[in-house]
PDB file of C-alpha atoms in Angstrom:
ATOM      1  CA  UNK A  10     144.456 171.034   6.842  1.00 49.00           C
ATOM      2  CA  UNK A  11     148.169 170.957   7.451  1.00 53.00           C
ATOM      3  CA  UNK A  12     147.970 167.840   9.624  1.00 49.00           C
ATOM      4  CA  UNK A  13     145.625 166.090   7.175  1.00 44.00           C
ATOM      5  CA  UNK A  14     147.953 166.917   4.270  1.00 44.00           C
ATOM      6  CA  UNK A  15     150.945 165.558   6.191  1.00 44.00           C
ATOM      7  CA  UNK A  16     149.102 162.309   7.008  1.00 41.00           C
ATOM      8  CA  UNK A  17     148.094 161.842   3.364  1.00 46.00           C
ATOM      9  CA  UNK A  18     151.643 162.506   2.199  1.00 45.00           C
ATOM     10  CA  UNK A  19     153.015 159.943   4.662  1.00 47.00           C
ATOM     11  CA  UNK A  20     150.483 157.340   3.514  1.00 44.00           C
ATOM     12  CA  UNK A  21     151.274 157.913  -0.164  1.00 41.00           C
ATOM     13  CA  UNK A  22     155.037 157.778   0.377  1.00 44.00           C
ATOM     14  CA  UNK A  23     154.624 154.714   2.607  1.00 41.00           C
ATOM     15  CA  UNK A  24     152.628 152.890  -0.059  1.00 37.00           C
ATOM     16  CA  UNK A  25     155.422 153.441  -2.590  1.00 34.00           C
ATOM     17  CA  UNK A  26     158.039 152.239  -0.094  1.00 35.00           C
ATOM     18  CA  UNK A  27     156.105 149.087   0.787  1.00 32.00           C
ATOM     19  CA  UNK A  28     155.320 148.386  -2.876  1.00 35.00           C
ATOM     20  CA  UNK A  29     159.004 148.607  -3.739  1.00 34.00           C
ATOM     21  CA  UNK A  30     160.157 146.068  -1.144  1.00 32.00           C
ATOM     22  CA  UNK A  31     159.474 143.124  -3.453  1.00 34.00           C
ATOM     23  CA  UNK A  32     162.247 144.107  -5.858  1.00 36.00           C
ATOM     24  CA  UNK A  33     159.986 145.968  -8.246  1.00 39.00           C
ATOM     25  CA  UNK A  34     158.942 142.873 -10.152  1.00 41.00           C
ATOM     26  CA  UNK A  35     155.858 140.745 -10.342  1.00 42.00           C
ATOM     27  CA  UNK A  36     155.987 137.686  -8.130  1.00 39.00           C
ATOM     28  CA  UNK A  37     152.500 136.315  -8.735  1.00 38.00           C
ATOM     29  CA  UNK A  38     151.720 133.354 -10.964  1.00 38.00           C
ATOM     30  CA  UNK A  39     150.291 133.905 -14.427  1.00 42.00           C
ATOM     31  CA  UNK A  40     151.431 137.496 -14.657  1.00 49.00           C
ATOM     32  CA  UNK A  41     150.214 139.110 -17.844  1.00 55.00           C
ATOM     33  CA  UNK A  42     146.995 139.440 -19.722  1.00 58.00           C
ATOM     34  CA  UNK A  43     146.176 136.662 -22.158  1.00 63.00           C
ATOM     35  CA  UNK A  44     142.859 138.204 -23.211  1.00 69.00           C
ATOM     36  CA  UNK A  45     144.554 139.786 -26.238  1.00 77.00           C
ATOM     37  CA  UNK A  46     145.664 136.453 -27.727  1.00 77.00           C
ATOM     38  CA  UNK A  47     144.454 135.864 -31.287  1.00 82.00           C
ATOM     39  CA  UNK A  48     143.929 132.211 -32.248  1.00 84.00           C
ATOM     40  CA  UNK A  49     146.326 131.196 -35.026  1.00 86.00           C
ATOM     41  CA  UNK A  50     148.833 134.037 -34.526  1.00 91.00           C
ATOM     42  CA  UNK A  51     151.651 132.271 -32.731  1.00 92.00           C
ATOM     43  CA  UNK A  52     151.072 129.759 -29.955  1.00 93.00           C
ATOM     44  CA  UNK A  53     150.335 130.380 -26.291  1.00 93.00           C
ATOM     45  CA  UNK A  54     153.190 129.464 -23.952  1.00 95.00           C
ATOM     46  CA  UNK A  55     153.140 128.758 -20.225  1.00 94.00           C
ATOM     47  CA  UNK A  56     153.834 131.939 -18.277  1.00 94.00           C
ATOM     48  CA  UNK A  57     156.697 131.460 -15.830  1.00 95.00           C
ATOM     49  CA  UNK A  58     155.678 131.778 -12.164  1.00 95.00           C
ATOM     50  CA  UNK A  59     157.634 134.982 -11.474  1.00 95.00           C
ATOM     51  CA  UNK A  60     158.679 138.121 -13.323  1.00 93.00           C
ATOM     52  CA  UNK A  61     161.073 139.620 -10.821  1.00 95.00           C
ATOM     53  CA  UNK A  62     163.570 142.350 -11.625  1.00 95.00           C
ATOM     54  CA  UNK A  63     167.146 141.078 -11.284  1.00 96.00           C
ATOM     55  CA  UNK A  64     170.525 142.754 -11.266  1.00 95.00           C
ATOM     56  CA  UNK A  65     172.210 143.097 -14.637  1.00 95.00           C
ATOM     57  CA  UNK A  66     174.411 140.053 -15.191  1.00 95.00           C
ATOM     58  CA  UNK A  67     172.222 137.523 -13.374  1.00 96.00           C
ATOM     59  CA  UNK A  68     171.159 134.600 -15.572  1.00 97.00           C
ATOM     60  CA  UNK A  69     167.782 132.889 -15.840  1.00 97.00           C
ATOM     61  CA  UNK A  70     166.723 129.483 -17.164  1.00 98.00           C
ATOM     62  CA  UNK A  71     163.612 130.083 -19.269  1.00 98.00           C
ATOM     63  CA  UNK A  72     160.884 127.603 -20.197  1.00 97.00           C
ATOM     64  CA  UNK A  73     160.938 128.535 -23.916  1.00 97.00           C
ATOM     65  CA  UNK A  74     163.601 129.374 -26.479  1.00 98.00           C
ATOM     66  CA  UNK A  75     163.490 132.257 -27.085  1.00 98.00           C
ATOM     67  CA  UNK A  76     161.860 133.257 -23.799  1.00 98.00           C
ATOM     68  CA  UNK A  77     158.304 134.607 -23.564  1.00 97.00           C
ATOM     69  CA  UNK A  78     158.116 135.451 -19.833  1.00 96.00           C
ATOM     70  CA  UNK A  79     160.029 135.219 -16.570  1.00 97.00           C
ATOM     71  CA  UNK A  80     162.482 137.037 -14.355  1.00 97.00           C
ATOM     72  CA  UNK A  81     164.586 139.679 -16.096  1.00 96.00           C
ATOM     73  CA  UNK A  82     167.081 142.505 -15.705  1.00 96.00           C
ATOM     74  CA  UNK A  83     165.921 145.872 -14.403  1.00 95.00           C
ATOM     75  CA  UNK A  84     166.828 147.746 -17.605  1.00 94.00           C
ATOM     76  CA  UNK A  85     164.942 147.059 -20.858  1.00 94.00           C
ATOM     77  CA  UNK A  86     166.540 147.462 -24.284  1.00 95.00           C
ATOM     78  CA  UNK A  87     165.765 150.295 -26.663  1.00 96.00           C
ATOM     79  CA  UNK A  88     163.824 149.422 -29.794  1.00 94.00           C
ATOM     80  CA  UNK A  89     165.988 148.658 -32.793  1.00 95.00           C
ATOM     81  CA  UNK A  90     167.840 146.123 -34.906  1.00 96.00           C
ATOM     82  CA  UNK A  91     170.683 144.337 -33.082  1.00 97.00           C
ATOM     83  CA  UNK A  92     172.812 142.207 -35.441  1.00 97.00           C
ATOM     84  CA  UNK A  93     175.122 141.433 -32.500  1.00 96.00           C
ATOM     85  CA  UNK A  94     172.267 140.049 -30.392  1.00 97.00           C
ATOM     86  CA  UNK A  95     170.784 141.007 -27.014  1.00 96.00           C
ATOM     87  CA  UNK A  96     170.720 138.991 -23.773  1.00 98.00           C
ATOM     88  CA  UNK A  97     167.509 137.094 -23.009  1.00 98.00           C
ATOM     89  CA  UNK A  98     167.376 138.582 -19.516  1.00 98.00           C
ATOM     90  CA  UNK A  99     167.275 142.093 -20.960  1.00 97.00           C
ATOM     91  CA  UNK A 100     164.703 141.558 -23.699  1.00 97.00           C
ATOM     92  CA  UNK A 101     162.327 139.738 -21.316  1.00 97.00           C
ATOM     93  CA  UNK A 102     161.919 143.122 -19.607  1.00 96.00           C
ATOM     94  CA  UNK A 103     160.717 144.411 -22.975  1.00 96.00           C
ATOM     95  CA  UNK A 104     158.307 141.485 -23.257  1.00 95.00           C
ATOM     96  CA  UNK A 105     156.920 142.472 -19.857  1.00 93.00           C
ATOM     97  CA  UNK A 106     156.080 145.860 -21.400  1.00 93.00           C
ATOM     98  CA  UNK A 107     154.210 144.289 -24.318  1.00 92.00           C
ATOM     99  CA  UNK A 108     157.048 144.689 -26.812  1.00 94.00           C
ATOM    100  CA  UNK A 109     157.633 142.306 -29.739  1.00 96.00           C
ATOM    101  CA  UNK A 110     160.990 140.518 -29.963  1.00 98.00           C
ATOM    102  CA  UNK A 111     162.055 139.220 -33.370  1.00 98.00           C
ATOM    103  CA  UNK A 112     164.924 136.761 -32.980  1.00 98.00           C
ATOM    104  CA  UNK A 113     166.696 135.449 -36.059  1.00 98.00           C
ATOM    105  CA  UNK A 114     169.434 133.002 -36.946  1.00 98.00           C
ATOM    106  CA  UNK A 115     169.839 133.875 -40.607  1.00 98.00           C
ATOM    107  CA  UNK A 116     173.255 133.568 -42.225  1.00 94.00           C
ATOM    108  CA  UNK A 117     172.424 134.778 -45.738  1.00 96.00           C
ATOM    109  CA  UNK A 118     172.960 138.554 -45.988  1.00 97.00           C
ATOM    110  CA  UNK A 119     170.036 138.877 -48.435  1.00 97.00           C
ATOM    111  CA  UNK A 120     167.692 137.200 -45.929  1.00 97.00           C
ATOM    112  CA  UNK A 121     168.882 139.515 -43.142  1.00 98.00           C
ATOM    113  CA  UNK A 122     168.315 142.515 -45.423  1.00 97.00           C
ATOM    114  CA  UNK A 123     164.832 141.199 -46.270  1.00 98.00           C
ATOM    115  CA  UNK A 124     164.021 140.832 -42.556  1.00 98.00           C
ATOM    116  CA  UNK A 125     165.258 144.368 -41.937  1.00 97.00           C
ATOM    117  CA  UNK A 126     163.058 145.680 -44.761  1.00 97.00           C
ATOM    118  CA  UNK A 127     160.002 143.875 -43.383  1.00 97.00           C
ATOM    119  CA  UNK A 128     160.614 145.246 -39.883  1.00 97.00           C
ATOM    120  CA  UNK A 129     161.221 148.769 -41.229  1.00 95.00           C
ATOM    121  CA  UNK A 130     157.910 148.528 -43.100  1.00 95.00           C
ATOM    122  CA  UNK A 131     155.959 147.945 -39.880  1.00 94.00           C
ATOM    123  CA  UNK A 132     155.096 151.330 -38.436  1.00 88.00           C
ATOM    124  CA  UNK A 133     154.866 150.006 -34.883  1.00 85.00           C
ATOM    125  CA  UNK A 134     158.317 148.411 -34.949  1.00 90.00           C
ATOM    126  CA  UNK A 135     160.139 151.615 -34.029  1.00 86.00           C
ATOM    127  CA  UNK A 136     158.027 151.922 -30.853  1.00 89.00           C
ATOM    128  CA  UNK A 137     157.375 148.297 -29.931  1.00 92.00           C
ATOM    129  CA  UNK A 138     159.976 146.106 -31.655  1.00 95.00           C
ATOM    130  CA  UNK A 139     163.396 144.664 -31.050  1.00 97.00           C
ATOM    131  CA  UNK A 140     165.072 142.526 -33.696  1.00 98.00           C
ATOM    132  CA  UNK A 141     168.155 140.594 -32.674  1.00 98.00           C
ATOM    133  CA  UNK A 142     170.495 137.904 -33.932  1.00 98.00           C
ATOM    134  CA  UNK A 143     169.941 134.782 -31.793  1.00 98.00           C
ATOM    135  CA  UNK A 144     172.011 131.641 -32.212  1.00 98.00           C
ATOM    136  CA  UNK A 145     169.902 129.612 -29.759  1.00 98.00           C
ATOM    137  CA  UNK A 146     167.360 128.790 -32.495  1.00 98.00           C
ATOM    138  CA  UNK A 147     168.084 126.641 -35.580  1.00 98.00           C
ATOM    139  CA  UNK A 148     169.915 128.252 -38.493  1.00 98.00           C
ATOM    140  CA  UNK A 149     167.478 129.742 -41.006  1.00 98.00           C
ATOM    141  CA  UNK A 150     164.776 130.333 -38.404  1.00 98.00           C
ATOM    142  CA  UNK A 151     162.982 133.493 -37.294  1.00 98.00           C
ATOM    143  CA  UNK A 152     161.123 133.544 -33.965  1.00 98.00           C
ATOM    144  CA  UNK A 153     158.561 136.136 -32.872  1.00 98.00           C
ATOM    145  CA  UNK A 154     157.841 136.556 -29.166  1.00 97.00           C
ATOM    146  CA  UNK A 155     155.632 138.636 -26.959  1.00 95.00           C
ATOM    147  CA  UNK A 156     154.534 137.956 -23.381  1.00 94.00           C
ATOM    148  CA  UNK A 157     153.281 134.353 -23.392  1.00 94.00           C
ATOM    149  CA  UNK A 158     153.126 133.918 -27.175  1.00 96.00           C
ATOM    150  CA  UNK A 159     155.728 132.469 -29.581  1.00 97.00           C
ATOM    151  CA  UNK A 160     155.768 131.916 -33.343  1.00 97.00           C
ATOM    152  CA  UNK A 161     158.665 130.324 -35.223  1.00 97.00           C
ATOM    153  CA  UNK A 162     159.156 130.099 -38.978  1.00 97.00           C
ATOM    154  CA  UNK A 163     161.711 129.142 -41.559  1.00 97.00           C
ATOM    155  CA  UNK A 164     162.995 132.277 -43.263  1.00 97.00           C
ATOM    156  CA  UNK A 165     161.175 135.588 -43.455  1.00 98.00           C
ATOM    157  CA  UNK A 166     157.382 135.497 -43.745  1.00 97.00           C
ATOM    158  CA  UNK A 167     156.203 139.097 -44.105  1.00 96.00           C
ATOM    159  CA  UNK A 168     152.529 138.340 -43.496  1.00 96.00           C
ATOM    160  CA  UNK A 169     153.154 136.398 -40.290  1.00 96.00           C
ATOM    161  CA  UNK A 170     155.529 139.040 -38.950  1.00 96.00           C
ATOM    162  CA  UNK A 171     153.078 141.848 -39.727  1.00 95.00           C
ATOM    163  CA  UNK A 172     150.197 139.934 -38.115  1.00 94.00           C
ATOM    164  CA  UNK A 173     152.288 139.293 -34.988  1.00 94.00           C
ATOM    165  CA  UNK A 174     152.932 143.016 -34.561  1.00 92.00           C
ATOM    166  CA  UNK A 175     149.212 143.474 -33.937  1.00 88.00           C
ATOM    167  CA  UNK A 176     150.070 142.216 -30.420  1.00 85.00           C
ATOM    168  CA  UNK A 177     152.150 145.337 -29.744  1.00 84.00           C
ATOM    169  CA  UNK A 178     151.295 146.503 -26.242  1.00 80.00           C
ATOM    170  CA  UNK A 179     148.488 144.007 -25.775  1.00 83.00           C
ATOM    171  CA  UNK A 180     149.920 141.132 -23.745  1.00 85.00           C
ATOM    172  CA  UNK A 181     152.540 142.285 -21.249  1.00 85.00           C
ATOM    173  CA  UNK A 182     151.678 142.764 -17.572  1.00 86.00           C
ATOM    174  CA  UNK A 183     153.047 146.314 -17.922  1.00 87.00           C
ATOM    175  CA  UNK A 184     152.514 148.275 -21.093  1.00 84.00           C
ATOM    176  CA  UNK A 185     154.894 150.763 -22.628  1.00 85.00           C
ATOM    177  CA  UNK A 186     156.912 151.196 -25.803  1.00 85.00           C
ATOM    178  CA  UNK A 187     160.687 150.576 -25.846  1.00 87.00           C
TER     179      UNK A 187
END
């Protein structure tokens, strides 16, 4: 029994070591599960060919703005409201986990407050949502992203934002709250 236990332990430890050699990310094409997509709630986007974990500080050129898939930093962000913004490479890790990213370029304080109220009213937002200022989209726009799906709108549309949060945890190749 002792020898058999030792062999099993070596095999288990070896499988973790070999699995970790690829950098901990997903290198296969079409990573993610698109089965959870709901027609009319956002638009499907091409999934980038890799979703590798990179060192913090490395930059990535994404195929959408804001991004909906791709390589990303090893450390995801915590759920919350970030008026100072968050780097794309960090929030893509959250997308990989099925989180929802709400990016906004609103300049009117009342509109930002309205967005905050909408997000606070979504029960899943504290477990699955990140809201961030994002100046890479046109002024006055709000963009909703999850793995492989993007929706953009002018201003704050409560119904569309609430409907998008139904994707929470459904589309990322790994699933887990912030």
